[in-house]
Amino acid sequence: VAHVEIDPTQYSEAWDRLMGDWMPQSGYQPDDLMCYEIYLNSPDKHPEGKHIVEICEPIRPL
């Protein structure tokens, strides 16, 4: 799970960081289960309009 605070245009970048930066050095690989996002706030109530999200990628050891 990656906890991120992002602008609406940064979802792709957040997923790229998880899968391209963290995953290769983590000792894990993606599992066959579906990935998903958990939305933790209402961006219109955030002072900067940010989305607070948990990005969830099921994993398994290499």
JSON list of C-alpha atoms in Angstrom, two decimals:
[
{"chain": "A", "resi": 1, "resn": "VAL", "atom": "CA", "xyz": [0.00, 0.00, 0.00]},
{"chain": "A", "resi": 2, "resn": "ALA", "atom": "CA", "xyz": [1.30, 3.42, -0.94]},
{"chain": "A", "resi": 3, "resn": "HIS", "atom": "CA", "xyz": [-0.24, 6.36, 0.89]},
{"chain": "A", "resi": 4, "resn": "VAL", "atom": "CA", "xyz": [-0.18, 9.44, -1.37]},
{"chain": "A", "resi": 5, "resn": "GLU", "atom": "CA", "xyz": [-1.46, 13.01, -1.34]},
{"chain": "A", "resi": 6, "resn": "ILE", "atom": "CA", "xyz": [-1.77, 14.07, -4.96]},
{"chain": "A", "resi": 7, "resn": "ASP", "atom": "CA", "xyz": [-3.38, 16.45, -7.42]},
{"chain": "A", "resi": 8, "resn": "PRO", "atom": "CA", "xyz": [-6.06, 14.94, -9.68]},
{"chain": "A", "resi": 9, "resn": "THR", "atom": "CA", "xyz": [-3.54, 14.84, -12.55]},
{"chain": "A", "resi": 10, "resn": "GLN", "atom": "CA", "xyz": [-0.95, 12.82, -10.59]},
{"chain": "A", "resi": 11, "resn": "TYR", "atom": "CA", "xyz": [-2.60, 9.39, -10.35]},
{"chain": "A", "resi": 12, "resn": "SER", "atom": "CA", "xyz": [-0.53, 7.94, -13.19]},
{"chain": "A", "resi": 13, "resn": "GLU", "atom": "CA", "xyz": [2.67, 9.34, -11.69]},
{"chain": "A", "resi": 14, "resn": "ALA", "atom": "CA", "xyz": [1.84, 7.84, -8.28]},
{"chain": "A", "resi": 15, "resn": "TRP", "atom": "CA", "xyz": [1.26, 4.38, -9.81]},
{"chain": "A", "resi": 16, "resn": "ASP", "atom": "CA", "xyz": [4.47, 4.72, -11.86]},
{"chain": "A", "resi": 17, "resn": "ARG", "atom": "CA", "xyz": [6.46, 5.47, -8.69]},
{"chain": "A", "resi": 18, "resn": "LEU", "atom": "CA", "xyz": [4.99, 2.45, -6.91]},
{"chain": "A", "resi": 19, "resn": "MET", "atom": "CA", "xyz": [5.52, 0.04, -9.79]},
{"chain": "A", "resi": 20, "resn": "GLY", "atom": "CA", "xyz": [8.65, 1.54, -11.34]},
{"chain": "A", "resi": 21, "resn": "ASP", "atom": "CA", "xyz": [10.63, 2.74, -8.32]},
{"chain": "A", "resi": 22, "resn": "TRP", "atom": "CA", "xyz": [9.54, 0.78, -5.26]},
{"chain": "A", "resi": 23, "resn": "MET", "atom": "CA", "xyz": [8.54, -2.59, -6.73]},
{"chain": "A", "resi": 24, "resn": "PRO", "atom": "CA", "xyz": [11.81, -3.45, -8.56]},
{"chain": "A", "resi": 25, "resn": "GLN", "atom": "CA", "xyz": [13.94, -3.01, -5.42]},
{"chain": "A", "resi": 26, "resn": "SER", "atom": "CA", "xyz": [11.41, -4.39, -2.92]},
{"chain": "A", "resi": 27, "resn": "GLY", "atom": "CA", "xyz": [11.95, -8.14, -3.25]},
{"chain": "A", "resi": 28, "resn": "TYR", "atom": "CA", "xyz": [8.29, -8.50, -4.25]},
{"chain": "A", "resi": 29, "resn": "GLN", "atom": "CA", "xyz": [6.37, -8.87, -7.48]},
{"chain": "A", "resi": 30, "resn": "PRO", "atom": "CA", "xyz": [2.75, -8.13, -8.35]},
{"chain": "A", "resi": 31, "resn": "ASP", "atom": "CA", "xyz": [0.31, -10.87, -7.42]},
{"chain": "A", "resi": 32, "resn": "ASP", "atom": "CA", "xyz": [-2.49, -11.97, -9.76]},
{"chain": "A", "resi": 33, "resn": "LEU", "atom": "CA", "xyz": [-5.14, -10.17, -7.72]},
{"chain": "A", "resi": 34, "resn": "MET", "atom": "CA", "xyz": [-6.70, -6.87, -8.78]},
{"chain": "A", "resi": 35, "resn": "CYS", "atom": "CA", "xyz": [-5.12, -3.60, -7.74]},
{"chain": "A", "resi": 36, "resn": "TYR", "atom": "CA", "xyz": [-7.32, -0.86, -6.31]},
{"chain": "A", "resi": 37, "resn": "GLU", "atom": "CA", "xyz": [-7.39, 2.60, -4.75]},
{"chain": "A", "resi": 38, "resn": "ILE", "atom": "CA", "xyz": [-8.94, 3.69, -1.46]},
{"chain": "A", "resi": 39, "resn": "TYR", "atom": "CA", "xyz": [-10.02, 7.34, -1.39]},
{"chain": "A", "resi": 40, "resn": "LEU", "atom": "CA", "xyz": [-9.61, 8.81, 2.08]},
{"chain": "A", "resi": 41, "resn": "ASN", "atom": "CA", "xyz": [-10.91, 12.34, 1.65]},
{"chain": "A", "resi": 42, "resn": "SER", "atom": "CA", "xyz": [-13.10, 14.65, -0.32]},
{"chain": "A", "resi": 43, "resn": "PRO", "atom": "CA", "xyz": [-10.72, 16.81, -2.41]},
{"chain": "A", "resi": 44, "resn": "ASP", "atom": "CA", "xyz": [-13.12, 19.76, -2.33]},
{"chain": "A", "resi": 45, "resn": "LYS", "atom": "CA", "xyz": [-12.60, 19.88, 1.46]},
{"chain": "A", "resi": 46, "resn": "HIS", "atom": "CA", "xyz": [-8.79, 19.70, 1.28]},
{"chain": "A", "resi": 47, "resn": "PRO", "atom": "CA", "xyz": [-7.17, 23.15, 1.58]},
{"chain": "A", "resi": 48, "resn": "GLU", "atom": "CA", "xyz": [-5.13, 22.52, -1.58]},
{"chain": "A", "resi": 49, "resn": "GLY", "atom": "CA", "xyz": [-7.70, 20.37, -3.40]},
{"chain": "A", "resi": 50, "resn": "LYS", "atom": "CA", "xyz": [-5.50, 17.28, -3.02]},
{"chain": "A", "resi": 51, "resn": "HIS", "atom": "CA", "xyz": [-6.66, 13.69, -3.14]},
{"chain": "A", "resi": 52, "resn": "ILE", "atom": "CA", "xyz": [-5.50, 11.51, -0.23]},
{"chain": "A", "resi": 53, "resn": "VAL", "atom": "CA", "xyz": [-5.37, 7.97, -1.55]},
{"chain": "A", "resi": 54, "resn": "GLU", "atom": "CA", "xyz": [-4.05, 4.55, -0.64]},
{"chain": "A", "resi": 55, "resn": "ILE", "atom": "CA", "xyz": [-2.82, 2.79, -3.77]},
{"chain": "A", "resi": 56, "resn": "CYS", "atom": "CA", "xyz": [-3.07, -0.97, -3.25]},
{"chain": "A", "resi": 57, "resn": "GLU", "atom": "CA", "xyz": [-1.12, -3.45, -5.37]},
{"chain": "A", "resi": 58, "resn": "PRO", "atom": "CA", "xyz": [-1.32, -7.04, -4.12]},
{"chain": "A", "resi": 59, "resn": "ILE", "atom": "CA", "xyz": [2.18, -8.52, -3.99]},
{"chain": "A", "resi": 60, "resn": "ARG", "atom": "CA", "xyz": [4.03, -11.77, -3.37]},
{"chain": "A", "resi": 61, "resn": "PRO", "atom": "CA", "xyz": [7.71, -12.53, -2.75]},
{"chain": "A", "resi": 62, "resn": "LEU", "atom": "CA", "xyz": [9.96, -13.01, -5.76]}
]
